């Protein structure tokens, strides 16, 4: 069963979504509009994305709903 880990850091306005375990050797490529693709540094396989300057209700997501509750810092949601 696949797991998606979502981290939201409101003080940094950063949303991170991983569908694979983060790697020490990961690399990041900016796709534009504050969206960063995170890839495995060896295979180049995409493992996640980060969204800079994110806030609930972000206009960059017209088909994605993110519901946020109170969680402790850096705890995965989902």
mmCIF file of N, CA and C in Angstrom:
data_model
loop_
_atom_site.group_PDB
_atom_site.id
_atom_site.type_symbol
_atom_site.label_atom_id
_atom_site.label_comp_id
_atom_site.label_asym_id
_atom_site.label_seq_id
_atom_site.Cartn_x
_atom_site.Cartn_y
_atom_site.Cartn_z
ATOM 1 N N UNK A 1 0.841 -1.181 0.000
ATOM 2 C CA UNK A 1 0.000 0.000 0.000
ATOM 3 C C UNK A 1 0.887 1.244 0.000
ATOM 4 N N UNK A 2 0.630 2.150 -0.903
ATOM 5 C CA UNK A 2 1.405 3.380 -1.005
ATOM 6 C C UNK A 2 0.969 4.371 0.069
ATOM 7 N N UNK A 3 1.925 5.116 0.570
ATOM 8 C CA UNK A 3 1.631 6.158 1.544
ATOM 9 C C UNK A 3 2.118 7.489 1.003
ATOM 10 N N UNK A 4 1.330 8.505 1.220
ATOM 11 C CA UNK A 4 1.726 9.865 0.867
ATOM 12 C C UNK A 4 1.894 10.615 2.167
ATOM 13 N N UNK A 5 3.040 11.248 2.331
ATOM 14 C CA UNK A 5 3.333 12.047 3.529
ATOM 15 C C UNK A 5 3.248 13.515 3.146
ATOM 16 N N UNK A 6 2.476 14.269 3.919
ATOM 17 C CA UNK A 6 2.296 15.695 3.672
ATOM 18 C C UNK A 6 2.763 16.448 4.907
ATOM 19 N N UNK A 7 3.655 17.403 4.697
ATOM 20 C CA UNK A 7 4.160 18.238 5.778
ATOM 21 C C UNK A 7 3.815 19.687 5.450
ATOM 22 N N UNK A 8 3.241 20.386 6.409
ATOM 23 C CA UNK A 8 2.942 21.803 6.223
ATOM 24 C C UNK A 8 3.597 22.575 7.348
ATOM 25 N N UNK A 9 4.416 23.547 6.961
ATOM 26 C CA UNK A 9 5.103 24.396 7.926
ATOM 27 C C UNK A 9 4.602 25.829 7.736
ATOM 28 N N UNK A 10 3.546 26.219 8.491
ATOM 29 C CA UNK A 10 2.927 27.524 8.261
ATOM 30 C C UNK A 10 3.873 28.699 8.461
ATOM 31 N N UNK A 11 4.797 28.600 9.441
ATOM 32 C CA UNK A 11 5.703 29.729 9.666
ATOM 33 C C UNK A 11 6.671 29.925 8.502
ATOM 34 N N UNK A 12 6.922 28.869 7.735
ATOM 35 C CA UNK A 12 7.792 28.968 6.564
ATOM 36 C C UNK A 12 6.983 29.024 5.262
ATOM 37 N N UNK A 13 5.656 28.888 5.362
ATOM 38 C CA UNK A 13 4.771 28.816 4.202
ATOM 39 C C UNK A 13 5.268 27.765 3.208
ATOM 40 N N UNK A 14 5.523 26.556 3.725
ATOM 41 C CA UNK A 14 6.086 25.479 2.920
ATOM 42 C C UNK A 14 5.206 24.236 3.027
ATOM 43 N N UNK A 15 4.795 23.710 1.882
ATOM 44 C CA UNK A 15 4.040 22.470 1.808
ATOM 45 C C UNK A 15 4.920 21.446 1.093
ATOM 46 N N UNK A 16 5.169 20.314 1.740
ATOM 47 C CA UNK A 16 5.977 19.241 1.156
ATOM 48 C C UNK A 16 5.126 17.992 1.054
ATOM 49 N N UNK A 17 5.171 17.339 -0.099
ATOM 50 C CA UNK A 17 4.411 16.124 -0.338
ATOM 51 C C UNK A 17 5.380 15.065 -0.867
ATOM 52 N N UNK A 18 5.475 13.945 -0.147
ATOM 53 C CA UNK A 18 6.349 12.847 -0.562
ATOM 54 C C UNK A 18 5.522 11.600 -0.785
ATOM 55 N N UNK A 19 5.721 10.934 -1.915
ATOM 56 C CA UNK A 19 5.089 9.640 -2.166
ATOM 57 C C UNK A 19 6.107 8.513 -2.049
ATOM 58 N N UNK A 20 7.365 8.875 -1.788
ATOM 59 C CA UNK A 20 8.404 7.925 -1.423
ATOM 60 C C UNK A 20 9.194 8.525 -0.262
ATOM 61 N N UNK A 21 9.988 7.705 0.401
ATOM 62 C CA UNK A 21 10.780 8.162 1.540
ATOM 63 C C UNK A 21 11.808 9.194 1.073
ATOM 64 N N UNK A 22 11.914 10.358 1.767
ATOM 65 C CA UNK A 22 12.951 11.332 1.413
ATOM 66 C C UNK A 22 14.340 10.687 1.479
ATOM 67 N N UNK A 23 15.231 11.155 0.607
ATOM 68 C CA UNK A 23 16.575 10.595 0.506
ATOM 69 C C UNK A 23 17.622 11.617 0.933
ATOM 70 N N UNK A 24 18.754 11.142 1.420
ATOM 71 C CA UNK A 24 19.865 12.042 1.732
ATOM 72 C C UNK A 24 20.459 12.625 0.456
ATOM 73 N N UNK A 25 20.373 11.877 -0.638
ATOM 74 C CA UNK A 25 20.973 12.312 -1.897
ATOM 75 C C UNK A 25 19.951 12.902 -2.869
ATOM 76 N N UNK A 26 18.843 13.398 -2.354
ATOM 77 C CA UNK A 26 17.817 13.929 -3.242
ATOM 78 C C UNK A 26 18.260 15.247 -3.867
ATOM 79 N N UNK A 27 17.697 15.530 -5.047
ATOM 80 C CA UNK A 27 17.982 16.782 -5.742
ATOM 81 C C UNK A 27 16.657 17.478 -6.027
ATOM 82 N N UNK A 28 16.715 18.776 -6.158
ATOM 83 C CA UNK A 28 15.499 19.566 -6.371
ATOM 84 C C UNK A 28 15.608 20.350 -7.667
ATOM 85 N N UNK A 29 14.483 20.409 -8.391
ATOM 86 C CA UNK A 29 14.406 21.160 -9.637
ATOM 87 C C UNK A 29 13.172 22.044 -9.572
ATOM 88 N N UNK A 30 13.351 23.349 -9.758
ATOM 89 C CA UNK A 30 12.194 24.246 -9.737
ATOM 90 C C UNK A 30 11.434 24.115 -11.047
ATOM 91 N N UNK A 31 10.130 23.866 -10.939
ATOM 92 C CA UNK A 31 9.275 23.719 -12.111
ATOM 93 C C UNK A 31 8.631 25.032 -12.513
ATOM 94 N N UNK A 32 8.688 26.014 -11.642
ATOM 95 C CA UNK A 32 8.050 27.302 -11.887
ATOM 96 C C UNK A 32 6.924 27.544 -10.918
ATOM 97 N N UNK A 33 6.584 28.801 -10.712
ATOM 98 C CA UNK A 33 5.486 29.218 -9.835
ATOM 99 C C UNK A 33 5.654 28.689 -8.410
ATOM 100 N N UNK A 34 6.923 28.541 -7.957
ATOM 101 C CA UNK A 34 7.180 28.118 -6.592
ATOM 102 C C UNK A 34 6.973 26.641 -6.333
ATOM 103 N N UNK A 35 6.920 25.820 -7.389
ATOM 104 C CA UNK A 35 6.761 24.384 -7.240
ATOM 105 C C UNK A 35 8.107 23.718 -7.516
ATOM 106 N N UNK A 36 8.568 22.911 -6.562
ATOM 107 C CA UNK A 36 9.859 22.243 -6.638
ATOM 108 C C UNK A 36 9.640 20.737 -6.752
ATOM 109 N N UNK A 37 10.235 20.104 -7.759
ATOM 110 C CA UNK A 37 10.188 18.658 -7.908
ATOM 111 C C UNK A 37 11.400 18.073 -7.194
ATOM 112 N N UNK A 38 11.177 17.091 -6.322
ATOM 113 C CA UNK A 38 12.258 16.446 -5.583
ATOM 114 C C UNK A 38 12.465 15.055 -6.179
ATOM 115 N N UNK A 39 13.730 14.769 -6.544
ATOM 116 C CA UNK A 39 14.050 13.501 -7.199
ATOM 117 C C UNK A 39 15.165 12.781 -6.454
ATOM 118 N N UNK A 40 15.203 11.470 -6.617
ATOM 119 C CA UNK A 40 16.309 10.668 -6.112
ATOM 120 C C UNK A 40 17.562 11.098 -6.873
ATOM 121 N N UNK A 41 18.650 11.365 -6.144
ATOM 122 C CA UNK A 41 19.875 11.857 -6.757
ATOM 123 C C UNK A 41 20.585 10.849 -7.628
ATOM 124 N N UNK A 42 20.310 9.564 -7.443
ATOM 125 C CA UNK A 42 20.967 8.530 -8.238
ATOM 126 C C UNK A 42 20.122 8.142 -9.453
ATOM 127 N N UNK A 43 18.868 7.786 -9.205
ATOM 128 C CA UNK A 43 18.012 7.290 -10.290
ATOM 129 C C UNK A 43 17.282 8.410 -11.046
ATOM 130 N N UNK A 44 17.144 9.587 -10.424
ATOM 131 C CA UNK A 44 16.381 10.672 -11.037
ATOM 132 C C UNK A 44 14.887 10.493 -10.915
ATOM 133 N N UNK A 45 14.457 9.464 -10.194
ATOM 134 C CA UNK A 45 13.034 9.186 -10.014
ATOM 135 C C UNK A 45 12.388 10.233 -9.116
ATOM 136 N N UNK A 46 11.254 10.825 -9.541
ATOM 137 C CA UNK A 46 10.549 11.780 -8.680
ATOM 138 C C UNK A 46 10.055 11.104 -7.408
ATOM 139 N N UNK A 47 10.277 11.760 -6.268
ATOM 140 C CA UNK A 47 9.838 11.200 -4.977
ATOM 141 C C UNK A 47 8.945 12.164 -4.207
ATOM 142 N N UNK A 48 8.829 13.420 -4.655
ATOM 143 C CA UNK A 48 7.996 14.381 -3.948
ATOM 144 C C UNK A 48 8.011 15.743 -4.601
ATOM 145 N N UNK A 49 7.241 16.644 -4.008
ATOM 146 C CA UNK A 49 7.220 18.041 -4.449
ATOM 147 C C UNK A 49 7.185 18.934 -3.215
ATOM 148 N N UNK A 50 7.627 20.156 -3.400
ATOM 149 C CA UNK A 50 7.469 21.194 -2.381
ATOM 150 C C UNK A 50 6.823 22.398 -3.049
ATOM 151 N N UNK A 51 5.974 23.069 -2.292
ATOM 152 C CA UNK A 51 5.315 24.266 -2.781
ATOM 153 C C UNK A 51 5.720 25.413 -1.870
ATOM 154 N N UNK A 52 6.411 26.401 -2.442
ATOM 155 C CA UNK A 52 6.866 27.562 -1.688
ATOM 156 C C UNK A 52 5.747 28.585 -1.580
ATOM 157 N N UNK A 53 5.770 29.371 -0.521
ATOM 158 C CA UNK A 53 4.767 30.421 -0.275
ATOM 159 C C UNK A 53 3.350 29.858 -0.291
ATOM 160 N N UNK A 54 3.190 28.656 0.271
ATOM 161 C CA UNK A 54 1.884 28.001 0.310
ATOM 162 C C UNK A 54 1.061 28.514 1.488
ATOM 163 N N UNK A 55 -0.220 28.634 1.268
ATOM 164 C CA UNK A 55 -1.182 28.930 2.332
ATOM 165 C C UNK A 55 -2.486 28.227 1.987
ATOM 166 N N UNK A 56 -3.281 27.837 2.988
ATOM 167 C CA UNK A 56 -4.561 27.179 2.700
ATOM 168 C C UNK A 56 -5.399 28.022 1.731
ATOM 169 N N UNK A 57 -5.981 27.358 0.747
ATOM 170 C CA UNK A 57 -6.770 28.052 -0.270
ATOM 171 C C UNK A 57 -5.921 28.592 -1.404
ATOM 172 N N UNK A 58 -4.687 28.133 -1.523
ATOM 173 C CA UNK A 58 -3.739 28.580 -2.542
ATOM 174 C C UNK A 58 -4.352 28.469 -3.934
ATOM 175 N N UNK A 59 -4.282 29.541 -4.720
ATOM 176 C CA UNK A 59 -4.874 29.580 -6.057
ATOM 177 C C UNK A 59 -4.180 28.652 -7.050
ATOM 178 N N UNK A 60 -2.974 28.166 -6.731
ATOM 179 C CA UNK A 60 -2.273 27.265 -7.655
ATOM 180 C C UNK A 60 -2.912 25.886 -7.698
ATOM 181 N N UNK A 61 -3.804 25.590 -6.748
ATOM 182 C CA UNK A 61 -4.460 24.290 -6.692
ATOM 183 C C UNK A 61 -5.952 24.471 -6.876
ATOM 184 N N UNK A 62 -6.429 24.215 -8.084
ATOM 185 C CA UNK A 62 -7.863 24.331 -8.296
ATOM 186 C C UNK A 62 -8.568 22.986 -8.205
ATOM 187 N N UNK A 63 -7.802 21.870 -8.146
ATOM 188 C CA UNK A 63 -8.422 20.557 -8.058
ATOM 189 C C UNK A 63 -7.939 19.764 -6.842
ATOM 190 N N UNK A 64 -7.181 20.398 -5.957
ATOM 191 C CA UNK A 64 -6.653 19.716 -4.776
ATOM 192 C C UNK A 64 -7.180 20.409 -3.532
ATOM 193 N N UNK A 65 -7.737 19.642 -2.626
ATOM 194 C CA UNK A 65 -8.224 20.192 -1.370
ATOM 195 C C UNK A 65 -7.311 19.718 -0.248
ATOM 196 N N UNK A 66 -6.742 20.646 0.492
ATOM 197 C CA UNK A 66 -5.882 20.312 1.622
ATOM 198 C C UNK A 66 -6.569 20.790 2.881
ATOM 199 N N UNK A 67 -6.885 19.861 3.769
ATOM 200 C CA UNK A 67 -7.509 20.208 5.030
ATOM 201 C C UNK A 67 -6.458 20.124 6.112
ATOM 202 N N UNK A 68 -6.371 21.161 6.915
ATOM 203 C CA UNK A 68 -5.336 21.234 7.928
ATOM 204 C C UNK A 68 -5.946 21.249 9.313
ATOM 205 N N UNK A 69 -5.320 20.531 10.216
ATOM 206 C CA UNK A 69 -5.711 20.541 11.610
ATOM 207 C C UNK A 69 -4.501 20.914 12.439
ATOM 208 N N UNK A 70 -4.654 20.984 13.721
ATOM 209 C CA UNK A 70 -3.535 21.285 14.608
ATOM 210 C C UNK A 70 -2.674 20.046 14.757
ATOM 211 N N UNK A 71 -1.418 20.166 14.356
ATOM 212 C CA UNK A 71 -0.462 19.072 14.515
ATOM 213 C C UNK A 71 0.832 19.648 15.064
ATOM 214 N N UNK A 72 1.607 18.806 15.695
ATOM 215 C CA UNK A 72 2.897 19.278 16.184
ATOM 216 C C UNK A 72 3.867 19.439 15.020
ATOM 217 N N UNK A 73 4.894 20.204 15.202
ATOM 218 C CA UNK A 73 5.852 20.540 14.150
ATOM 219 C C UNK A 73 6.416 19.286 13.484
ATOM 220 N N UNK A 74 6.384 19.291 12.131
ATOM 221 C CA UNK A 74 6.982 18.254 11.288
ATOM 222 C C UNK A 74 6.382 16.862 11.463
ATOM 223 N N UNK A 75 5.174 16.754 11.923
ATOM 224 C CA UNK A 75 4.510 15.467 11.997
ATOM 225 C C UNK A 75 3.798 15.212 10.675
ATOM 226 N N UNK A 76 3.930 14.043 10.080
ATOM 227 C CA UNK A 76 3.248 13.754 8.816
ATOM 228 C C UNK A 76 1.744 13.720 9.000
ATOM 229 N N UNK A 77 1.035 14.162 7.970
ATOM 230 C CA UNK A 77 -0.420 14.115 7.942
ATOM 231 C C UNK A 77 -0.798 12.988 7.008
ATOM 232 N N UNK A 78 -1.704 12.120 7.430
ATOM 233 C CA UNK A 78 -2.193 11.080 6.539
ATOM 234 C C UNK A 78 -1.597 9.790 6.733
#
